[in-house]
Tab-separated table of N, CA and C in Angstrom:
chain	number	residue	atom	x	y	z
H	1	MET	N	-15.915	10.225	-0.346
H	1	MET	CA	-15.420	8.866	-0.274
H	1	MET	C	-14.909	8.400	-1.570
H	2	SER	N	-15.239	8.686	-2.703
H	2	SER	CA	-14.720	8.246	-4.050
H	2	SER	C	-13.290	8.607	-4.174
H	3	ASP	N	-12.936	9.742	-3.623
H	3	ASP	CA	-11.564	10.328	-3.620
H	3	ASP	C	-10.806	9.213	-3.001
H	4	VAL	N	-11.050	8.852	-1.920
H	4	VAL	CA	-10.356	8.082	-0.870
H	4	VAL	C	-10.319	6.693	-1.848
H	5	ASN	N	-11.402	6.078	-2.140
H	5	ASN	CA	-11.309	5.011	-2.888
H	5	ASN	C	-10.065	5.089	-4.211
H	6	GLU	N	-10.295	6.259	-4.840
H	6	GLU	CA	-9.308	6.199	-5.828
H	6	GLU	C	-7.750	6.376	-5.326
H	7	LEU	N	-7.643	6.993	-4.140
H	7	LEU	CA	-6.327	6.968	-3.676
H	7	LEU	C	-5.807	5.652	-3.193
H	8	VAL	N	-6.723	4.753	-2.614
H	8	VAL	CA	-6.392	3.408	-1.961
H	8	VAL	C	-6.121	2.655	-3.389
H	9	GLN	N	-6.977	2.684	-4.402
H	9	GLN	CA	-6.666	2.097	-5.817
H	9	GLN	C	-5.023	2.388	-6.232
H	10	SER	N	-4.985	3.737	-6.248
H	10	SER	CA	-3.535	4.121	-6.707
H	10	SER	C	-2.520	3.591	-5.733
H	11	TYR	N	-2.644	3.680	-4.538
H	11	TYR	CA	-1.684	2.892	-3.609
H	11	TYR	C	-1.390	1.657	-3.871
H	12	LEU	N	-2.413	0.821	-4.128
H	12	LEU	CA	-2.103	-0.484	-4.515
H	12	LEU	C	-1.647	-0.667	-5.844
H	13	ALA	N	-2.056	0.031	-6.706
H	13	ALA	CA	-1.455	-0.007	-8.156
H	13	ALA	C	0.097	0.286	-8.016
H	14	ALA	N	0.540	1.198	-7.183
H	14	ALA	CA	1.928	1.509	-7.192
H	14	ALA	C	2.786	0.313	-6.664
H	15	TRP	N	2.123	-0.711	-6.027
H	15	TRP	CA	2.927	-1.845	-5.439
H	15	TRP	C	3.045	-2.731	-6.640
H	16	ASN	N	2.205	-2.750	-7.692
H	16	ASN	CA	2.291	-3.364	-8.782
H	16	ASN	C	3.220	-3.056	-9.806
H	17	ILE	N	3.716	-1.921	-9.702
H	17	ILE	CA	4.429	-1.207	-10.822
H	17	ILE	C	5.975	-1.589	-10.564
H	18	THR	N	6.320	-2.508	-11.729
H	18	THR	CA	7.862	-2.970	-11.757
H	18	THR	C	8.924	-2.092	-12.289
H	19	ASP	N	8.535	-1.181	-13.011
H	19	ASP	CA	9.376	-0.047	-13.631
H	19	ASP	C	9.791	0.817	-12.565
H	20	ALA	N	10.859	0.825	-11.962
H	20	ALA	CA	11.326	1.783	-11.135
H	20	ALA	C	11.123	3.287	-11.140
H	21	GLN	N	11.224	3.855	-12.269
H	21	GLN	CA	10.919	5.305	-12.546
H	21	GLN	C	9.618	5.519	-12.665
H	22	ALA	N	8.515	4.608	-13.070
H	22	ALA	CA	7.149	4.863	-13.186
H	22	ALA	C	6.564	4.653	-11.844
H	23	ARG	N	7.319	3.609	-10.878
H	23	ARG	CA	6.995	3.562	-9.585
H	23	ARG	C	7.068	4.694	-8.625
H	24	ARG	N	8.268	5.248	-8.930
H	24	ARG	CA	8.661	6.448	-8.236
H	24	ARG	C	7.648	7.675	-8.375
H	25	ALA	N	7.231	7.791	-9.709
H	25	ALA	CA	6.272	8.917	-10.003
H	25	ALA	C	5.001	8.546	-9.396
H	26	ALA	N	4.775	7.260	-9.241
H	26	ALA	CA	3.281	6.914	-8.725
H	26	ALA	C	3.181	7.267	-7.287
H	27	LEU	N	4.565	6.867	-6.718
H	27	LEU	CA	4.597	7.114	-5.288
H	27	LEU	C	4.457	8.555	-4.775
H	28	ALA	N	5.205	9.556	-5.943
H	28	ALA	CA	5.081	10.965	-5.716
H	28	ALA	C	3.595	11.416	-5.674
H	29	GLU	N	2.843	10.686	-6.366
H	29	GLU	CA	1.459	11.253	-6.440
H	29	GLU	C	0.653	10.775	-5.262
H	30	VAL	N	0.980	9.601	-4.841
H	30	VAL	CA	-0.009	9.100	-3.604
H	30	VAL	C	0.483	9.363	-2.337
H	31	PHE	N	1.810	9.466	-2.096
H	31	PHE	CA	2.271	9.674	-0.692
H	31	PHE	C	3.023	10.989	-0.628
H	32	ALA	N	2.962	11.764	0.696
H	32	ALA	CA	3.378	12.762	1.029
H	32	ALA	C	5.064	12.530	1.049
H	33	GLU	N	5.813	13.429	0.873
H	33	GLU	CA	7.120	13.227	0.802
H	33	GLU	C	7.792	12.545	2.102
H	34	ASP	N	7.568	12.854	3.244
H	34	ASP	CA	7.846	12.334	4.482
H	34	ASP	C	7.145	11.137	5.070
H	35	ALA	N	6.260	10.534	4.328
H	35	ALA	CA	5.251	9.580	4.440
H	35	ALA	C	5.965	8.261	5.277
H	36	THR	N	5.331	7.637	6.305
H	36	THR	CA	5.824	6.611	7.002
H	36	THR	C	5.067	5.399	6.542
H	37	TYR	N	5.798	4.215	6.576
H	37	TYR	CA	4.957	2.908	6.326
H	37	TYR	C	5.507	1.984	7.212
H	38	THR	N	4.823	1.285	8.115
H	38	THR	CA	5.104	0.425	9.139
H	38	THR	C	4.065	-0.951	8.955
H	39	ASP	N	4.687	-2.120	8.876
H	39	ASP	CA	4.063	-3.367	8.877
H	39	ASP	C	5.022	-4.231	10.008
H	40	PRO	N	4.569	-5.515	10.011
H	40	PRO	CA	5.528	-6.162	10.919
H	40	PRO	C	6.796	-6.652	10.306
H	41	LEU	N	7.055	-6.379	9.051
H	41	LEU	CA	8.233	-6.947	8.560
H	41	LEU	C	9.287	-5.544	8.298
H	42	VAL	N	8.875	-4.364	8.211
H	42	VAL	CA	9.432	-3.268	7.955
H	42	VAL	C	8.882	-1.902	8.332
H	43	SER	N	9.796	-0.861	8.608
H	43	SER	CA	9.179	0.455	8.922
H	43	SER	C	10.173	1.420	8.352
H	44	VAL	N	9.603	2.306	7.271
H	44	VAL	CA	10.308	3.129	6.626
H	44	VAL	C	9.768	4.461	6.682
H	45	ARG	N	10.598	5.386	6.306
H	45	ARG	CA	10.106	6.845	6.133
H	45	ARG	C	10.616	7.435	4.910
H	46	GLY	N	9.761	7.936	4.121
H	46	GLY	CA	10.031	8.823	2.966
H	46	GLY	C	9.846	7.811	1.670
H	47	ARG	N	9.442	8.408	0.501
H	47	ARG	CA	9.196	7.744	-0.530
H	47	ARG	C	10.329	6.787	-0.924
H	48	ASP	N	11.444	7.241	-0.833
H	48	ASP	CA	12.603	6.381	-1.117
H	48	ASP	C	12.488	5.062	-0.238
H	49	GLY	N	12.112	5.096	0.848
H	49	GLY	CA	12.153	4.007	1.670
H	49	GLY	C	11.099	3.011	1.332
H	50	LEU	N	9.881	3.599	0.765
H	50	LEU	CA	8.792	2.916	0.305
H	50	LEU	C	9.139	2.196	-0.904
H	51	ASP	N	9.780	2.961	-1.829
H	51	ASP	CA	10.181	2.495	-3.118
H	51	ASP	C	11.008	1.301	-2.961
H	52	ALA	N	12.094	1.256	-1.972
H	52	ALA	CA	12.997	0.285	-1.722
H	52	ALA	C	12.212	-1.096	-1.116
H	53	THR	N	11.375	-0.723	-0.377
H	53	THR	CA	10.542	-1.793	0.164
H	53	THR	C	9.571	-2.617	-1.056
H	54	ILE	N	8.875	-1.777	-1.795
H	54	ILE	CA	8.170	-2.234	-2.832
H	54	ILE	C	8.979	-3.093	-3.612
H	55	ALA	N	10.229	-2.785	-4.032
H	55	ALA	CA	10.975	-3.321	-4.979
H	55	ALA	C	11.475	-4.662	-4.374
H	56	ALA	N	11.718	-4.831	-3.053
H	56	ALA	CA	12.284	-5.901	-2.360
H	56	ALA	C	10.792	-6.836	-2.469
H	57	VAL	N	9.659	-6.467	-2.042
H	57	VAL	CA	8.587	-7.444	-2.123
H	57	VAL	C	8.374	-7.950	-3.479
H	58	GLN	N	8.502	-7.196	-4.679
H	58	GLN	CA	8.357	-7.490	-5.906
H	58	GLN	C	9.533	-8.693	-6.198
H	59	GLY	N	10.687	-8.484	-5.871
H	59	GLY	CA	11.824	-9.554	-5.826
H	59	GLY	C	11.273	-10.796	-5.243
H	60	GLN	N	10.861	-10.661	-4.155
H	60	GLN	CA	10.383	-11.775	-3.273
H	60	GLN	C	9.142	-12.580	-3.882
H	61	PHE	N	8.200	-11.805	-4.420
H	61	PHE	CA	6.814	-12.257	-4.785
H	61	PHE	C	6.508	-11.914	-6.397
H	62	GLY	N	7.638	-12.097	-7.221
H	62	GLY	CA	7.534	-11.620	-8.640
H	62	GLY	C	6.398	-12.341	-9.379
H	63	GLY	N	5.775	-11.560	-9.963
H	63	GLY	CA	4.736	-11.981	-10.860
H	63	GLY	C	3.301	-11.846	-10.025
H	64	LEU	N	3.319	-11.753	-8.745
H	64	LEU	CA	2.065	-11.756	-8.006
H	64	LEU	C	1.543	-10.202	-7.972
H	65	VAL	N	0.307	-10.015	-7.847
H	65	VAL	CA	-0.271	-8.550	-7.805
H	65	VAL	C	-1.168	-8.295	-6.650
H	66	PHE	N	-1.100	-7.168	-6.234
H	66	PHE	CA	-1.860	-6.602	-4.972
H	66	PHE	C	-3.199	-6.151	-5.626
H	67	SER	N	-4.214	-6.427	-4.894
H	67	SER	CA	-5.539	-6.069	-5.293
H	67	SER	C	-6.526	-5.755	-3.942
H	68	LEU	N	-7.412	-4.750	-4.186
H	68	LEU	CA	-8.274	-4.441	-3.047
H	68	LEU	C	-9.114	-5.539	-2.717
H	69	ALA	N	-9.365	-5.960	-1.621
H	69	ALA	CA	-10.281	-7.228	-1.319
H	69	ALA	C	-11.494	-6.452	-0.307
H	70	GLY	N	-12.535	-6.327	-1.100
H	70	GLY	CA	-13.674	-5.670	-0.514
H	70	GLY	C	-13.680	-4.026	-0.504
H	71	THR	N	-14.370	-3.404	0.337
H	71	THR	CA	-14.403	-1.921	0.207
H	71	THR	C	-13.586	-1.255	1.136
H	72	VAL	N	-13.364	0.060	0.892
H	72	VAL	CA	-12.423	0.952	1.668
H	72	VAL	C	-13.588	1.419	2.676
H	73	ASP	N	-12.972	1.422	4.016
H	73	ASP	CA	-13.913	2.026	4.810
H	73	ASP	C	-13.092	3.423	5.489
H	74	ALA	N	-13.755	4.554	5.426
H	74	ALA	CA	-12.966	5.694	5.678
H	74	ALA	C	-13.841	6.867	6.561
H	75	HIS	N	-13.329	7.612	7.411
H	75	HIS	CA	-13.780	8.487	7.875
H	75	HIS	C	-12.867	9.565	8.275
H	76	HIS	N	-13.197	10.749	8.477
H	76	HIS	CA	-12.231	11.924	8.603
H	76	HIS	C	-11.019	11.777	7.544
H	77	ASP	N	-9.950	11.614	8.136
H	77	ASP	CA	-8.651	11.364	7.376
H	77	ASP	C	-8.016	10.084	7.544
H	78	ILE	N	-8.773	8.841	7.503
H	78	ILE	CA	-8.414	7.830	7.840
H	78	ILE	C	-9.151	6.884	6.839
H	79	ALA	N	-8.338	5.788	6.358
H	79	ALA	CA	-9.061	4.771	5.615
H	79	ALA	C	-8.515	3.320	5.813
H	80	ARG	N	-9.385	2.427	5.907
H	80	ARG	CA	-8.740	1.045	6.321
H	80	ARG	C	-9.440	0.169	5.243
H	81	PHE	N	-8.582	-0.880	4.930
H	81	PHE	CA	-8.862	-1.641	3.650
H	81	PHE	C	-7.928	-3.067	3.732
H	82	THR	N	-8.672	-4.020	3.184
H	82	THR	CA	-7.880	-5.223	3.083
H	82	THR	C	-7.504	-5.513	1.664
H	83	TRP	N	-6.470	-6.030	1.511
H	83	TRP	CA	-5.776	-6.390	0.025
H	83	TRP	C	-5.368	-7.731	0.209
H	84	HIS	N	-5.278	-8.110	-1.013
H	84	HIS	CA	-4.740	-9.622	-1.444
H	84	HIS	C	-3.415	-9.471	-2.298
H	85	LEU	N	-2.652	-10.304	-2.077
H	85	LEU	CA	-1.532	-10.554	-2.949
H	85	LEU	C	-1.525	-11.913	-3.466
H	86	GLY	N	-1.441	-12.086	-4.843
H	86	GLY	CA	-1.400	-13.367	-5.429
H	86	GLY	C	-1.459	-13.443	-6.865
H	87	PRO	N	-1.634	-14.648	-7.668
H	87	PRO	CA	-1.870	-14.629	-8.933
H	87	PRO	C	-2.952	-13.746	-9.347
H	88	GLU	N	-3.100	-13.054	-10.553
H	88	GLU	CA	-4.246	-12.339	-10.764
H	88	GLU	C	-5.479	-13.075	-10.966
H	89	GLY	N	-6.459	-13.112	-10.293
H	89	GLY	CA	-7.712	-13.813	-10.518
H	89	GLY	C	-7.759	-15.122	-9.711
H	90	ALA	N	-6.553	-15.318	-9.004
H	90	ALA	CA	-6.431	-16.662	-8.056
H	90	ALA	C	-6.517	-16.472	-6.780
H	91	GLU	N	-6.398	-17.387	-5.904
H	91	GLU	CA	-6.387	-17.543	-4.439
H	91	GLU	C	-5.193	-16.741	-3.993
H	92	PRO	N	-5.403	-15.682	-3.084
H	92	PRO	CA	-4.196	-14.953	-2.847
H	92	PRO	C	-3.256	-15.950	-1.734
H	93	VAL	N	-1.792	-15.571	-2.000
H	93	VAL	CA	-0.887	-16.168	-1.252
H	93	VAL	C	-0.576	-15.388	0.119
H	94	ALA	N	-1.117	-14.227	0.194
H	94	ALA	CA	-0.842	-13.215	1.349
H	94	ALA	C	-2.203	-12.315	1.279
H	95	VAL	N	-2.576	-12.025	2.441
H	95	VAL	CA	-3.458	-11.076	2.822
H	95	VAL	C	-3.232	-10.156	3.952
H	96	GLY	N	-3.586	-9.025	3.625
H	96	GLY	CA	-3.246	-7.952	4.671
H	96	GLY	C	-4.346	-6.913	4.754
H	97	PHE	N	-4.039	-6.140	5.830
H	97	PHE	CA	-5.064	-5.028	6.283
H	97	PHE	C	-4.251	-3.875	6.524
H	98	ASP	N	-4.467	-2.631	5.964
H	98	ASP	CA	-3.914	-1.403	6.077
H	98	ASP	C	-4.822	-0.408	6.503
H	99	VAL	N	-4.188	0.666	7.397
H	99	VAL	CA	-4.900	1.726	7.865
H	99	VAL	C	-4.011	2.885	7.306
H	100	ALA	N	-4.664	3.847	6.499
H	100	ALA	CA	-3.827	4.963	5.908
H	100	ALA	C	-4.411	6.108	6.434
H	101	VAL	N	-3.452	7.258	6.863
H	101	VAL	CA	-3.602	8.411	6.983
H	101	VAL	C	-3.640	9.438	5.952
H	102	ILE	N	-4.515	10.169	5.694
H	102	ILE	CA	-4.362	11.036	4.447
H	102	ILE	C	-4.123	12.668	5.060
H	103	ASP	N	-3.104	13.234	4.296
H	103	ASP	CA	-2.859	14.601	4.808
H	103	ASP	C	-3.994	15.397	4.050
H	104	ASP	N	-3.657	16.822	4.385
H	104	ASP	CA	-4.558	17.905	3.699
H	104	ASP	C	-4.450	18.201	2.234
H	105	ASP	N	-3.247	17.638	1.690
H	105	ASP	CA	-3.245	17.639	0.233
H	105	ASP	C	-3.842	16.505	-0.305
H	106	GLY	N	-4.328	15.374	0.364
H	106	GLY	CA	-4.929	14.368	-0.263
H	106	GLY	C	-4.077	13.165	-0.493
H	107	ARG	N	-2.756	13.305	0.108
H	107	ARG	CA	-1.873	12.149	-0.216
H	107	ARG	C	-1.539	11.477	1.220
H	108	ILE	N	-1.246	10.213	0.983
H	108	ILE	CA	-1.050	9.335	2.193
H	108	ILE	C	0.038	9.859	3.102
H	109	SER	N	-0.002	9.983	4.285
H	109	SER	CA	1.158	10.349	5.062
H	109	SER	C	1.587	9.327	6.090
H	110	GLN	N	0.919	8.427	6.157
H	110	GLN	CA	1.028	7.183	7.097
H	110	GLN	C	0.398	5.844	6.655
H	111	VAL	N	0.995	4.929	6.860
H	111	VAL	CA	0.342	3.477	6.536
H	111	VAL	C	0.727	2.404	7.660
H	112	LEU	N	-0.110	1.956	8.225
H	112	LEU	CA	-0.005	0.934	9.327
H	112	LEU	C	-0.441	-0.177	8.740
H	113	GLY	N	0.419	-1.461	8.544
H	113	GLY	CA	-0.113	-2.559	7.978
H	113	GLY	C	0.153	-3.644	8.959
H	114	PHE	N	-0.882	-4.578	8.556
H	114	PHE	CA	-1.042	-5.693	9.402
H	114	PHE	C	-1.073	-6.835	8.367
H	115	LEU	N	-0.346	-8.077	8.623
H	115	LEU	CA	-0.655	-9.224	7.836
H	115	LEU	C	-1.368	-10.179	8.401
H	116	ASP	N	-2.316	-10.699	7.682
H	116	ASP	CA	-3.231	-11.694	8.196
H	116	ASP	C	-3.046	-12.938	7.561
H	117	LYS	N	-2.358	-13.018	6.558
H	117	LYS	CA	-1.945	-14.401	5.909
H	117	LYS	C	-0.853	-14.111	5.261
H	118	VAL	N	0.340	-14.956	5.614
H	118	VAL	CA	1.629	-14.682	4.831
H	118	VAL	C	2.166	-16.477	4.541
H	119	PRO	N	2.769	-16.335	3.427
H	119	PRO	CA	3.160	-17.769	2.978
H	119	PRO	C	4.514	-18.163	3.912
H	120	ALA	N	4.576	-19.299	3.929
H	120	ALA	CA	5.583	-19.897	4.873
H	120	ALA	C	7.027	-19.477	4.273
H	121	GLY	N	7.883	-19.059	5.207
H	121	GLY	CA	9.290	-18.616	4.842
H	121	GLY	C	9.349	-16.881	4.324
H	122	ALA	N	8.117	-16.323	4.338
H	122	ALA	CA	8.284	-14.905	4.007
H	122	ALA	C	8.697	-14.089	5.071
């Protein structure tokens, strides 16, 4: 379970990396090359698509950070967790719930995201 916790923490950390080169390096560590990411606002395949999605989210919510909200629940090759997006240490402006599928290499191959709380106009 600790490996899954670390993978989820690394996944969320990647969403906070604003340097494009460093973010792409982090995505290569966390995600399978052809990983998919789907939430109500976007559906992308591959690390490049995910990188572009993260860059767009950072452009819309500059200065806010993603953090784990609670514990990671995992079994087999699946993990689920809730995340917050907001000013560090303050009330989140967005809350979501992700389900991640982990491949045999220990990387995320699929993320299915749900948005529980989103700011107006997002």
